[in-house]
Amino acid sequence: MEPRRRALVVAGVALVLLVIVIGVDIAMDRTISLDLSTSNGWVTLARDPIAESERFRYTPPPTIDANGSAMFRIVVDNDYPWSFARSFVARSGATIVAEGTIEAPARGRGVAEFTVNASAIGGEPGPGGVDSPREKSGYLQIEIGDVELYANVFVRGGGG
Amino acid sequence: MTAEKGPILHLRNVIILVGILVSTIGIIYFAVEFVDRLSDWGRLASLVLLSVHFIALGLYFEGEPGGTHVTTRRGLRWLRVTSALYIIGMVAAFTAVIVFLGIDRLDPLIKLGVTMLLGLALIVGAATRFRSHGEGDEQ
């Protein structure tokens, strides 16, 4: 095959492989979500990537007891043919409230649970008042590798 | 007196250059829209294949018997289809190296070793190949 024709074939093959690589990679995905354990089961607080239909949907944050602790979990659904392992750090403001490692096998699911004392969750005070339970809007920031999840919870109760 | 210089612009090569520009816009759009949706390895493979594609096209047009100049105007004869293709291929290759060095999962020593070996291989390989091509052109 003459060099010019060979170069054209190489260019064509590279283009076809490019389309295949992009198609296959986009078809695979990895979803990371942050769930909170409630009396109604696990409630998803944040997810990456987030569907466009959910991006601007408002969901009232769940409420946790200020005198207790809250159990959270990070769930990784890994569609890639290679395993996933990252360290994670959970912060509330400048305070690290939990840290650990999350692992997911190839084409599998990984779960990492952690518990946070409600008193460690920082946030803005709620309306409060004499006859109303004291309440504050708490927030968490979870860093999993280069993915960041943000979640809000209401912390109700505590000193009056 | 016959017009020996011919047209100032070679329409065929202009159209090819427009196609290259449209492809470049497509690449930029791809980078903006899909950079978050692709995995690190997917991005790396895409950029490597893009680089191979455009450099191979440059090699194809380099052998054009009629030349690949867009214009015959003095001072602008550097504007050739092959130049544009090679530049896009080099930009894609350069970006692929940046993406490779940004992959967190790889050990930094491995990234350094692969990058340096690849650079040396390209230098030595190109120097050897074009030297033998230069000898062949004399025939």
PDB file of C-alpha atoms in Angstrom:
ATOM      1  CA  MET A   1       0.000   0.000   0.000  1.00  0.00           C
ATOM      2  CA  GLU A   2       1.432   3.342  -0.975  1.00  0.00           C
ATOM      3  CA  PRO A   3       2.250   5.702   1.919  1.00  0.00           C
ATOM      4  CA  ARG A   4      -0.450   8.244   1.046  1.00  0.00           C
ATOM      5  CA  ARG A   5      -3.186   5.630   0.969  1.00  0.00           C
ATOM      6  CA  ARG A   6      -1.854   4.096   4.171  1.00  0.00           C
ATOM      7  CA  ALA A   7      -2.011   7.516   5.867  1.00  0.00           C
ATOM      8  CA  LEU A   8      -5.626   7.906   4.730  1.00  0.00           C
ATOM      9  CA  VAL A   9      -6.517   4.477   6.084  1.00  0.00           C
ATOM     10  CA  VAL A  10      -4.877   5.305   9.411  1.00  0.00           C
ATOM     11  CA  ALA A  11      -6.840   8.556   9.585  1.00  0.00           C
ATOM     12  CA  GLY A  12     -10.084   6.712   8.872  1.00  0.00           C
ATOM     13  CA  VAL A  13      -9.405   3.974  11.400  1.00  0.00           C
ATOM     14  CA  ALA A  14      -8.510   6.569  14.051  1.00  0.00           C
ATOM     15  CA  LEU A  15     -11.775   8.382  13.389  1.00  0.00           C
ATOM     16  CA  VAL A  16     -13.832   5.198  13.680  1.00  0.00           C
ATOM     17  CA  LEU A  17     -12.058   4.227  16.901  1.00  0.00           C
ATOM     18  CA  LEU A  18     -12.635   7.735  18.247  1.00  0.00           C
ATOM     19  CA  VAL A  19     -16.382   7.429  17.739  1.00  0.00           C
ATOM     20  CA  ILE A  20     -16.367   3.982  19.371  1.00  0.00           C
ATOM     21  CA  VAL A  21     -14.314   5.146  22.363  1.00  0.00           C
ATOM     22  CA  ILE A  22     -16.534   8.159  23.003  1.00  0.00           C
ATOM     23  CA  GLY A  23     -19.723   6.122  22.564  1.00  0.00           C
ATOM     24  CA  VAL A  24     -18.601   3.344  24.898  1.00  0.00           C
ATOM     25  CA  ASP A  25     -17.271   5.745  27.538  1.00  0.00           C
ATOM     26  CA  ILE A  26     -20.450   7.814  27.604  1.00  0.00           C
ATOM     27  CA  ALA A  27     -22.588   4.667  27.747  1.00  0.00           C
ATOM     28  CA  MET A  28     -20.724   3.686  30.918  1.00  0.00           C
ATOM     29  CA  ASP A  29     -21.132   5.848  33.952  1.00  0.00           C
ATOM     30  CA  ARG A  30     -20.336   6.147  37.621  1.00  0.00           C
ATOM     31  CA  THR A  31     -22.881   7.596  40.030  1.00  0.00           C
ATOM     32  CA  ILE A  32     -21.981   8.717  43.540  1.00  0.00           C
ATOM     33  CA  SER A  33     -24.749   9.508  45.979  1.00  0.00           C
ATOM     34  CA  LEU A  34     -25.036  10.551  49.611  1.00  0.00           C
ATOM     35  CA  ASP A  35     -27.901   8.982  51.580  1.00  0.00           C
ATOM     36  CA  LEU A  36     -29.268   9.603  55.064  1.00  0.00           C
ATOM     37  CA  SER A  37     -30.860   6.888  57.182  1.00  0.00           C
ATOM     38  CA  THR A  38     -34.348   7.899  58.313  1.00  0.00           C
ATOM     39  CA  SER A  39     -37.353   6.121  59.773  1.00  0.00           C
ATOM     40  CA  ASN A  40     -38.598   5.731  56.192  1.00  0.00           C
ATOM     41  CA  GLY A  41     -35.382   4.160  55.000  1.00  0.00           C
ATOM     42  CA  TRP A  42     -32.477   5.664  53.107  1.00  0.00           C
ATOM     43  CA  VAL A  43     -33.096   9.115  51.647  1.00  0.00           C
ATOM     44  CA  THR A  44     -30.799  10.449  48.930  1.00  0.00           C
ATOM     45  CA  LEU A  45     -29.511  13.904  49.790  1.00  0.00           C
ATOM     46  CA  ALA A  46     -27.141  14.492  46.880  1.00  0.00           C
ATOM     47  CA  ARG A  47     -26.007  12.731  43.718  1.00  0.00           C
ATOM     48  CA  ASP A  48     -23.300  13.161  41.093  1.00  0.00           C
ATOM     49  CA  PRO A  49     -23.932  13.395  38.227  1.00  0.00           C
ATOM     50  CA  ILE A  50     -27.337  14.828  38.776  1.00  0.00           C
ATOM     51  CA  ALA A  51     -30.075  14.416  36.210  1.00  0.00           C
ATOM     52  CA  GLU A  52     -31.179  17.603  34.487  1.00  0.00           C
ATOM     53  CA  SER A  53     -34.755  17.008  35.646  1.00  0.00           C
ATOM     54  CA  GLU A  54     -33.602  16.987  39.274  1.00  0.00           C
ATOM     55  CA  ARG A  55     -31.163  19.862  39.084  1.00  0.00           C
ATOM     56  CA  PHE A  56     -33.649  22.575  40.046  1.00  0.00           C
ATOM     57  CA  ARG A  57     -36.157  20.457  41.923  1.00  0.00           C
ATOM     58  CA  TYR A  58     -36.601  21.546  45.571  1.00  0.00           C
ATOM     59  CA  THR A  59     -36.880  18.795  48.154  1.00  0.00           C
ATOM     60  CA  PRO A  60     -37.289  19.777  51.809  1.00  0.00           C
ATOM     61  CA  PRO A  61     -34.212  18.655  53.755  1.00  0.00           C
ATOM     62  CA  PRO A  62     -34.796  15.805  56.220  1.00  0.00           C
ATOM     63  CA  THR A  63     -34.795  16.456  59.964  1.00  0.00           C
ATOM     64  CA  ILE A  64     -32.511  14.859  62.508  1.00  0.00           C
ATOM     65  CA  ASP A  65     -32.572  15.012  66.289  1.00  0.00           C
ATOM     66  CA  ALA A  66     -30.044  17.432  67.738  1.00  0.00           C
ATOM     67  CA  ASN A  67     -29.471  15.104  70.709  1.00  0.00           C
ATOM     68  CA  GLY A  68     -28.701  12.077  68.571  1.00  0.00           C
ATOM     69  CA  SER A  69     -26.542  11.081  65.665  1.00  0.00           C
ATOM     70  CA  ALA A  70     -27.217  10.627  61.995  1.00  0.00           C
ATOM     71  CA  MET A  71     -26.090   7.726  59.845  1.00  0.00           C
ATOM     72  CA  PHE A  72     -25.038   8.588  56.340  1.00  0.00           C
ATOM     73  CA  ARG A  73     -23.783   6.420  53.515  1.00  0.00           C
ATOM     74  CA  ILE A  74     -21.912   7.052  50.305  1.00  0.00           C
ATOM     75  CA  VAL A  75     -22.994   4.796  47.449  1.00  0.00           C
ATOM     76  CA  VAL A  76     -20.967   4.353  44.279  1.00  0.00           C
ATOM     77  CA  ASP A  77     -22.583   2.610  41.303  1.00  0.00           C
ATOM     78  CA  ASN A  78     -19.633   1.852  39.031  1.00  0.00           C
ATOM     79  CA  ASP A  79     -20.374   0.884  35.399  1.00  0.00           C
ATOM     80  CA  TYR A  80     -16.750   1.049  34.320  1.00  0.00           C
ATOM     81  CA  PRO A  81     -14.798  -2.171  33.723  1.00  0.00           C
ATOM     82  CA  TRP A  82     -12.242  -1.096  36.312  1.00  0.00           C
ATOM     83  CA  SER A  83     -12.588  -0.760  40.050  1.00  0.00           C
ATOM     84  CA  PHE A  84     -13.041   2.506  41.899  1.00  0.00           C
ATOM     85  CA  ALA A  85     -11.367   3.470  45.156  1.00  0.00           C
ATOM     86  CA  ARG A  86     -11.159   6.932  46.692  1.00  0.00           C
ATOM     87  CA  SER A  87     -10.769   8.427  50.097  1.00  0.00           C
ATOM     88  CA  PHE A  88     -13.580  10.669  51.282  1.00  0.00           C
ATOM     89  CA  VAL A  89     -13.839  13.509  53.767  1.00  0.00           C
ATOM     90  CA  ALA A  90     -17.084  14.815  55.253  1.00  0.00           C
ATOM     91  CA  ARG A  91     -17.037  18.359  56.519  1.00  0.00           C
ATOM     92  CA  SER A  92     -19.525  20.641  58.170  1.00  0.00           C
ATOM     93  CA  GLY A  93     -18.039  24.059  57.721  1.00  0.00           C
ATOM     94  CA  ALA A  94     -14.397  23.837  58.633  1.00  0.00           C
ATOM     95  CA  THR A  95     -14.894  20.783  60.860  1.00  0.00           C
ATOM     96  CA  ILE A  96     -14.145  17.317  59.564  1.00  0.00           C
ATOM     97  CA  VAL A  97     -16.976  15.135  60.843  1.00  0.00           C
ATOM     98  CA  ALA A  98     -16.026  11.886  59.103  1.00  0.00           C
ATOM     99  CA  GLU A  99     -13.439  10.424  56.760  1.00  0.00           C
ATOM    100  CA  GLY A 100     -12.665   7.069  55.256  1.00  0.00           C
ATOM    101  CA  THR A 101     -12.376   5.131  52.014  1.00  0.00           C
ATOM    102  CA  ILE A 102     -15.031   4.102  49.518  1.00  0.00           C
ATOM    103  CA  GLU A 103     -14.384   1.217  47.134  1.00  0.00           C
ATOM    104  CA  ALA A 104     -16.485  -0.225  44.325  1.00  0.00           C
ATOM    105  CA  PRO A 105     -15.591  -3.222  42.152  1.00  0.00           C
ATOM    106  CA  ALA A 106     -15.677  -3.143  38.370  1.00  0.00           C
ATOM    107  CA  ARG A 107     -19.318  -3.006  37.226  1.00  0.00           C
ATOM    108  CA  GLY A 108     -20.402  -3.110  40.852  1.00  0.00           C
ATOM    109  CA  ARG A 109     -21.576  -1.120  43.817  1.00  0.00           C
ATOM    110  CA  GLY A 110     -19.646   0.151  46.797  1.00  0.00           C
ATOM    111  CA  VAL A 111     -21.067   1.504  50.051  1.00  0.00           C
ATOM    112  CA  ALA A 112     -19.362   3.345  52.885  1.00  0.00           C
ATOM    113  CA  GLU A 113     -21.351   4.262  55.994  1.00  0.00           C
ATOM    114  CA  PHE A 114     -20.429   6.793  58.601  1.00  0.00           C
ATOM    115  CA  THR A 115     -22.128   8.305  61.621  1.00  0.00           C
ATOM    116  CA  VAL A 116     -22.089  11.968  62.552  1.00  0.00           C
ATOM    117  CA  ASN A 117     -23.166  13.465  65.861  1.00  0.00           C
ATOM    118  CA  ALA A 118     -25.922  15.967  65.198  1.00  0.00           C
ATOM    119  CA  SER A 119     -24.135  18.440  67.462  1.00  0.00           C
ATOM    120  CA  ALA A 120     -21.183  18.456  65.059  1.00  0.00           C
ATOM    121  CA  ILE A 121     -23.296  19.562  62.122  1.00  0.00           C
ATOM    122  CA  GLY A 122     -22.957  23.291  61.754  1.00  0.00           C
ATOM    123  CA  GLY A 123     -25.439  25.595  60.146  1.00  0.00           C
ATOM    124  CA  GLU A 124     -27.674  28.591  60.436  1.00  0.00           C
ATOM    125  CA  PRO A 125     -30.210  28.868  63.323  1.00  0.00           C
ATOM    126  CA  GLY A 126     -33.809  28.359  62.447  1.00  0.00           C
ATOM    127  CA  PRO A 127     -36.784  30.526  63.421  1.00  0.00           C
ATOM    128  CA  GLY A 128     -36.786  29.098  66.954  1.00  0.00           C
ATOM    129  CA  GLY A 129     -39.009  31.049  69.299  1.00  0.00           C
ATOM    130  CA  VAL A 130     -40.462  30.340  72.771  1.00  0.00           C
ATOM    131  CA  ASP A 131     -43.101  27.834  71.715  1.00  0.00           C
ATOM    132  CA  SER A 132     -41.294  26.434  68.702  1.00  0.00           C
ATOM    133  CA  PRO A 133     -38.659  23.698  68.759  1.00  0.00           C
ATOM    134  CA  ARG A 134     -35.184  25.048  68.205  1.00  0.00           C
ATOM    135  CA  GLU A 135     -34.080  24.181  64.758  1.00  0.00           C
ATOM    136  CA  LYS A 136     -31.128  24.928  62.554  1.00  0.00           C
ATOM    137  CA  SER A 137     -30.368  24.279  58.931  1.00  0.00           C
ATOM    138  CA  GLY A 138     -27.234  22.181  58.845  1.00  0.00           C
ATOM    139  CA  TYR A 139     -25.065  21.377  55.873  1.00  0.00           C
ATOM    140  CA  LEU A 140     -22.496  18.811  54.918  1.00  0.00           C
ATOM    141  CA  GLN A 141     -19.818  18.812  52.242  1.00  0.00           C
ATOM    142  CA  ILE A 142     -18.514  15.421  51.147  1.00  0.00           C
ATOM    143  CA  GLU A 143     -15.340  15.205  49.062  1.00  0.00           C
ATOM    144  CA  ILE A 144     -14.814  11.899  47.236  1.00  0.00           C
ATOM    145  CA  GLY A 145     -11.690  12.300  45.153  1.00  0.00           C
ATOM    146  CA  ASP A 146     -12.494  15.157  42.796  1.00  0.00           C
ATOM    147  CA  VAL A 147     -16.266  14.826  43.303  1.00  0.00           C
ATOM    148  CA  GLU A 148     -17.996  17.056  45.841  1.00  0.00           C
ATOM    149  CA  LEU A 149     -21.475  16.502  47.226  1.00  0.00           C
ATOM    150  CA  TYR A 150     -23.428  19.035  49.240  1.00  0.00           C
ATOM    151  CA  ALA A 151     -26.357  18.196  51.478  1.00  0.00           C
ATOM    152  CA  ASN A 152     -28.669  20.113  53.786  1.00  0.00           C
ATOM    153  CA  VAL A 153     -30.431  18.743  56.856  1.00  0.00           C
ATOM    154  CA  PHE A 154     -32.581  20.296  59.580  1.00  0.00           C
ATOM    155  CA  VAL A 155     -31.269  19.703  63.074  1.00  0.00           C
ATOM    156  CA  ARG A 156     -34.203  19.943  65.493  1.00  0.00           C
ATOM    157  CA  GLY A 157     -34.195  20.033  69.272  1.00  0.00           C
ATOM    158  CA  GLY A 158     -31.348  20.646  71.681  1.00  0.00           C
ATOM    159  CA  GLY A 159     -31.002  23.374  74.299  1.00  0.00           C
ATOM    160  CA  GLY A 160     -33.741  25.938  74.534  1.00  0.00           C
TER     161      GLY A 160
ATOM    162  CA  MET B   1       1.736  37.053 -22.039  1.00  0.00           C
ATOM    163  CA  THR B   2       0.072  34.125 -20.378  1.00  0.00           C
ATOM    164  CA  ALA B   3      -0.954  34.291 -16.721  1.00  0.00           C
ATOM    165  CA  GLU B   4       1.503  31.932 -15.137  1.00  0.00           C
ATOM    166  CA  LYS B   5       0.700  32.680 -11.546  1.00  0.00           C
ATOM    167  CA  GLY B   6      -2.849  31.242 -11.662  1.00  0.00           C
ATOM    168  CA  PRO B   7      -5.576  32.041  -9.141  1.00  0.00           C
ATOM    169  CA  ILE B   8      -4.624  33.720  -5.898  1.00  0.00           C
ATOM    170  CA  LEU B   9      -6.740  31.290  -3.878  1.00  0.00           C
ATOM    171  CA  HIS B  10      -6.926  27.589  -4.540  1.00  0.00           C
ATOM    172  CA  LEU B  11     -10.618  26.886  -4.047  1.00  0.00           C
ATOM    173  CA  ARG B  12     -10.149  23.213  -3.306  1.00  0.00           C
ATOM    174  CA  ASN B  13      -7.641  23.911  -0.565  1.00  0.00           C
ATOM    175  CA  VAL B  14      -9.783  26.720   0.802  1.00  0.00           C
ATOM    176  CA  ILE B  15     -12.707  24.330   1.137  1.00  0.00           C
ATOM    177  CA  ILE B  16     -10.459  21.808   2.837  1.00  0.00           C
ATOM    178  CA  LEU B  17      -9.268  24.496   5.232  1.00  0.00           C
ATOM    179  CA  VAL B  18     -12.871  25.433   6.004  1.00  0.00           C
ATOM    180  CA  GLY B  19     -13.514  21.769   6.755  1.00  0.00           C
ATOM    181  CA  ILE B  20     -10.559  21.768   9.112  1.00  0.00           C
ATOM    182  CA  LEU B  21     -11.873  24.865  10.880  1.00  0.00           C
ATOM    183  CA  VAL B  22     -15.323  23.292  11.217  1.00  0.00           C
ATOM    184  CA  SER B  23     -13.685  20.170  12.658  1.00  0.00           C
ATOM    185  CA  THR B  24     -11.740  22.334  15.094  1.00  0.00           C
ATOM    186  CA  ILE B  25     -14.973  23.964  16.257  1.00  0.00           C
ATOM    187  CA  GLY B  26     -16.403  20.471  16.702  1.00  0.00           C
ATOM    188  CA  ILE B  27     -13.392  19.497  18.806  1.00  0.00           C
ATOM    189  CA  ILE B  28     -13.794  22.563  21.003  1.00  0.00           C
ATOM    190  CA  TYR B  29     -17.520  21.817  21.394  1.00  0.00           C
ATOM    191  CA  PHE B  30     -16.673  18.226  22.287  1.00  0.00           C
ATOM    192  CA  ALA B  31     -14.160  19.380  24.887  1.00  0.00           C
ATOM    193  CA  VAL B  32     -16.657  21.766  26.479  1.00  0.00           C
ATOM    194  CA  GLU B  33     -19.703  19.474  26.430  1.00  0.00           C
ATOM    195  CA  PHE B  34     -18.191  16.087  27.184  1.00  0.00           C
ATOM    196  CA  VAL B  35     -15.219  16.847  29.406  1.00  0.00           C
ATOM    197  CA  ASP B  36     -17.228  15.969  32.522  1.00  0.00           C
ATOM    198  CA  ARG B  37     -18.969  12.968  31.039  1.00  0.00           C
ATOM    199  CA  LEU B  38     -15.886  11.074  29.913  1.00  0.00           C
ATOM    200  CA  SER B  39     -13.568   9.182  32.201  1.00  0.00           C
ATOM    201  CA  ASP B  40      -9.889  10.188  32.417  1.00  0.00           C
ATOM    202  CA  TRP B  41      -8.870   7.294  30.191  1.00  0.00           C
ATOM    203  CA  GLY B  42     -11.678   8.060  27.744  1.00  0.00           C
ATOM    204  CA  ARG B  43     -10.457  11.637  27.408  1.00  0.00           C
ATOM    205  CA  LEU B  44      -6.881  10.473  26.943  1.00  0.00           C
ATOM    206  CA  ALA B  45      -7.822   7.897  24.293  1.00  0.00           C
ATOM    207  CA  SER B  46      -9.998  10.449  22.457  1.00  0.00           C
ATOM    208  CA  LEU B  47      -7.222  13.024  22.303  1.00  0.00           C
ATOM    209  CA  VAL B  48      -4.644  10.469  21.169  1.00  0.00           C
ATOM    210  CA  LEU B  49      -6.957   9.251  18.395  1.00  0.00           C
ATOM    211  CA  LEU B  50      -7.697  12.840  17.356  1.00  0.00           C
ATOM    212  CA  SER B  51      -3.986  13.536  17.164  1.00  0.00           C
ATOM    213  CA  VAL B  52      -3.355  10.404  15.085  1.00  0.00           C
ATOM    214  CA  HIS B  53      -6.288  11.271  12.808  1.00  0.00           C
ATOM    215  CA  PHE B  54      -5.157  14.805  12.000  1.00  0.00           C
ATOM    216  CA  ILE B  55      -1.469  13.974  11.643  1.00  0.00           C
ATOM    217  CA  ALA B  56      -2.334  11.070   9.340  1.00  0.00           C
ATOM    218  CA  LEU B  57      -4.466  13.438   7.254  1.00  0.00           C
ATOM    219  CA  GLY B  58      -1.524  15.822   7.149  1.00  0.00           C
ATOM    220  CA  LEU B  59       0.687  13.027   5.841  1.00  0.00           C
ATOM    221  CA  TYR B  60      -1.927  12.221   3.227  1.00  0.00           C
ATOM    222  CA  PHE B  61      -2.092  15.785   1.930  1.00  0.00           C
ATOM    223  CA  GLU B  62       1.677  16.235   2.121  1.00  0.00           C
ATOM    224  CA  GLY B  63       2.051  13.940  -0.858  1.00  0.00           C
ATOM    225  CA  GLU B  64      -0.426  15.955  -2.947  1.00  0.00           C
ATOM    226  CA  PRO B  65       1.098  16.417  -6.387  1.00  0.00           C
ATOM    227  CA  GLY B  66      -0.548  19.808  -6.875  1.00  0.00           C
ATOM    228  CA  GLY B  67       0.504  21.260  -3.520  1.00  0.00           C
ATOM    229  CA  THR B  68      -1.648  22.190  -0.577  1.00  0.00           C
ATOM    230  CA  HIS B  69      -1.223  25.944  -0.531  1.00  0.00           C
ATOM    231  CA  VAL B  70      -4.348  27.927   0.206  1.00  0.00           C
ATOM    232  CA  THR B  71      -3.009  30.999  -1.574  1.00  0.00           C
ATOM    233  CA  THR B  72      -0.143  31.823  -3.880  1.00  0.00           C
ATOM    234  CA  ARG B  73       0.333  35.308  -2.446  1.00  0.00           C
ATOM    235  CA  ARG B  74       3.878  35.936  -1.361  1.00  0.00           C
ATOM    236  CA  GLY B  75       4.185  35.903   2.416  1.00  0.00           C
ATOM    237  CA  LEU B  76       1.172  33.622   2.828  1.00  0.00           C
ATOM    238  CA  ARG B  77       2.509  30.503   1.174  1.00  0.00           C
ATOM    239  CA  TRP B  78       3.051  29.043   4.626  1.00  0.00           C
ATOM    240  CA  LEU B  79      -0.753  28.791   4.868  1.00  0.00           C
ATOM    241  CA  ARG B  80      -1.191  25.206   3.783  1.00  0.00           C
ATOM    242  CA  VAL B  81      -3.686  22.489   4.498  1.00  0.00           C
ATOM    243  CA  THR B  82      -0.922  20.276   5.853  1.00  0.00           C
ATOM    244  CA  SER B  83       0.238  23.004   8.250  1.00  0.00           C
ATOM    245  CA  ALA B  84      -3.254  23.359   9.689  1.00  0.00           C
ATOM    246  CA  LEU B  85      -3.659  19.607  10.082  1.00  0.00           C
ATOM    247  CA  TYR B  86      -0.286  19.182  11.740  1.00  0.00           C
ATOM    248  CA  ILE B  87      -0.952  22.062  14.145  1.00  0.00           C
ATOM    249  CA  ILE B  88      -4.309  20.597  15.201  1.00  0.00           C
ATOM    250  CA  GLY B  89      -2.685  17.184  15.613  1.00  0.00           C
ATOM    251  CA  MET B  90       0.068  18.661  17.766  1.00  0.00           C
ATOM    252  CA  VAL B  91      -2.420  20.560  19.926  1.00  0.00           C
ATOM    253  CA  ALA B  92      -4.403  17.352  20.476  1.00  0.00           C
ATOM    254  CA  ALA B  93      -1.222  15.447  21.329  1.00  0.00           C
ATOM    255  CA  PHE B  94      -0.075  18.148  23.718  1.00  0.00           C
ATOM    256  CA  THR B  95      -3.471  18.169  25.428  1.00  0.00           C
ATOM    257  CA  ALA B  96      -3.355  14.368  25.687  1.00  0.00           C
ATOM    258  CA  VAL B  97      -0.073  14.609  27.590  1.00  0.00           C
ATOM    259  CA  ILE B  98      -1.609  17.159  29.967  1.00  0.00           C
ATOM    260  CA  VAL B  99      -4.606  14.888  30.540  1.00  0.00           C
ATOM    261  CA  PHE B 100      -2.301  11.920  31.132  1.00  0.00           C
ATOM    262  CA  LEU B 101      -0.307  13.819  33.736  1.00  0.00           C
ATOM    263  CA  GLY B 102      -3.583  14.796  35.425  1.00  0.00           C
ATOM    264  CA  ILE B 103      -4.745  11.226  36.029  1.00  0.00           C
ATOM    265  CA  ASP B 104      -4.758  10.885  39.813  1.00  0.00           C
ATOM    266  CA  ARG B 105      -4.727   7.100  39.953  1.00  0.00           C
ATOM    267  CA  LEU B 106      -1.328   6.741  38.334  1.00  0.00           C
ATOM    268  CA  ASP B 107       1.861   6.921  40.329  1.00  0.00           C
ATOM    269  CA  PRO B 108       3.739  10.174  39.574  1.00  0.00           C
ATOM    270  CA  LEU B 109       6.931   8.237  38.809  1.00  0.00           C
ATOM    271  CA  ILE B 110       5.109   6.182  36.208  1.00  0.00           C
ATOM    272  CA  LYS B 111       3.679   9.301  34.614  1.00  0.00           C
ATOM    273  CA  LEU B 112       7.101  10.918  34.532  1.00  0.00           C
ATOM    274  CA  GLY B 113       8.740   7.816  33.061  1.00  0.00           C
ATOM    275  CA  VAL B 114       6.124   7.320  30.373  1.00  0.00           C
ATOM    276  CA  THR B 115       6.154  10.988  29.377  1.00  0.00           C
ATOM    277  CA  MET B 116       9.942  11.194  29.125  1.00  0.00           C
ATOM    278  CA  LEU B 117      10.240   7.898  27.245  1.00  0.00           C
ATOM    279  CA  LEU B 118       7.503   8.946  24.836  1.00  0.00           C
ATOM    280  CA  GLY B 119       9.194  12.283  24.197  1.00  0.00           C
ATOM    281  CA  LEU B 120      12.568  10.650  23.552  1.00  0.00           C
ATOM    282  CA  ALA B 121      10.988   8.012  21.319  1.00  0.00           C
ATOM    283  CA  LEU B 122       9.319  10.715  19.239  1.00  0.00           C
ATOM    284  CA  ILE B 123      12.553  12.685  18.914  1.00  0.00           C
ATOM    285  CA  VAL B 124      14.686   9.711  17.957  1.00  0.00           C
ATOM    286  CA  GLY B 125      12.014   8.135  15.782  1.00  0.00           C
ATOM    287  CA  ALA B 126      11.265  11.303  13.832  1.00  0.00           C
ATOM    288  CA  ALA B 127      14.947  12.119  13.397  1.00  0.00           C
ATOM    289  CA  THR B 128      15.629   8.631  12.038  1.00  0.00           C
ATOM    290  CA  ARG B 129      12.552   8.507   9.813  1.00  0.00           C
ATOM    291  CA  PHE B 130      12.986  11.875   8.181  1.00  0.00           C
ATOM    292  CA  ARG B 131      16.683  11.276   7.662  1.00  0.00           C
ATOM    293  CA  SER B 132      15.914   8.132   5.678  1.00  0.00           C
ATOM    294  CA  HIS B 133      13.104   9.981   3.846  1.00  0.00           C
ATOM    295  CA  GLY B 134      15.560  12.745   2.916  1.00  0.00           C
ATOM    296  CA  GLU B 135      17.927  10.195   1.412  1.00  0.00           C
ATOM    297  CA  GLY B 136      15.081   8.667  -0.548  1.00  0.00           C
ATOM    298  CA  ASP B 137      14.007  12.048  -1.981  1.00  0.00           C
ATOM    299  CA  GLU B 138      17.290  12.409  -3.741  1.00  0.00           C
ATOM    300  CA  GLN B 139      16.506   9.474  -6.007  1.00  0.00           C
TER     301      GLN B 139
END
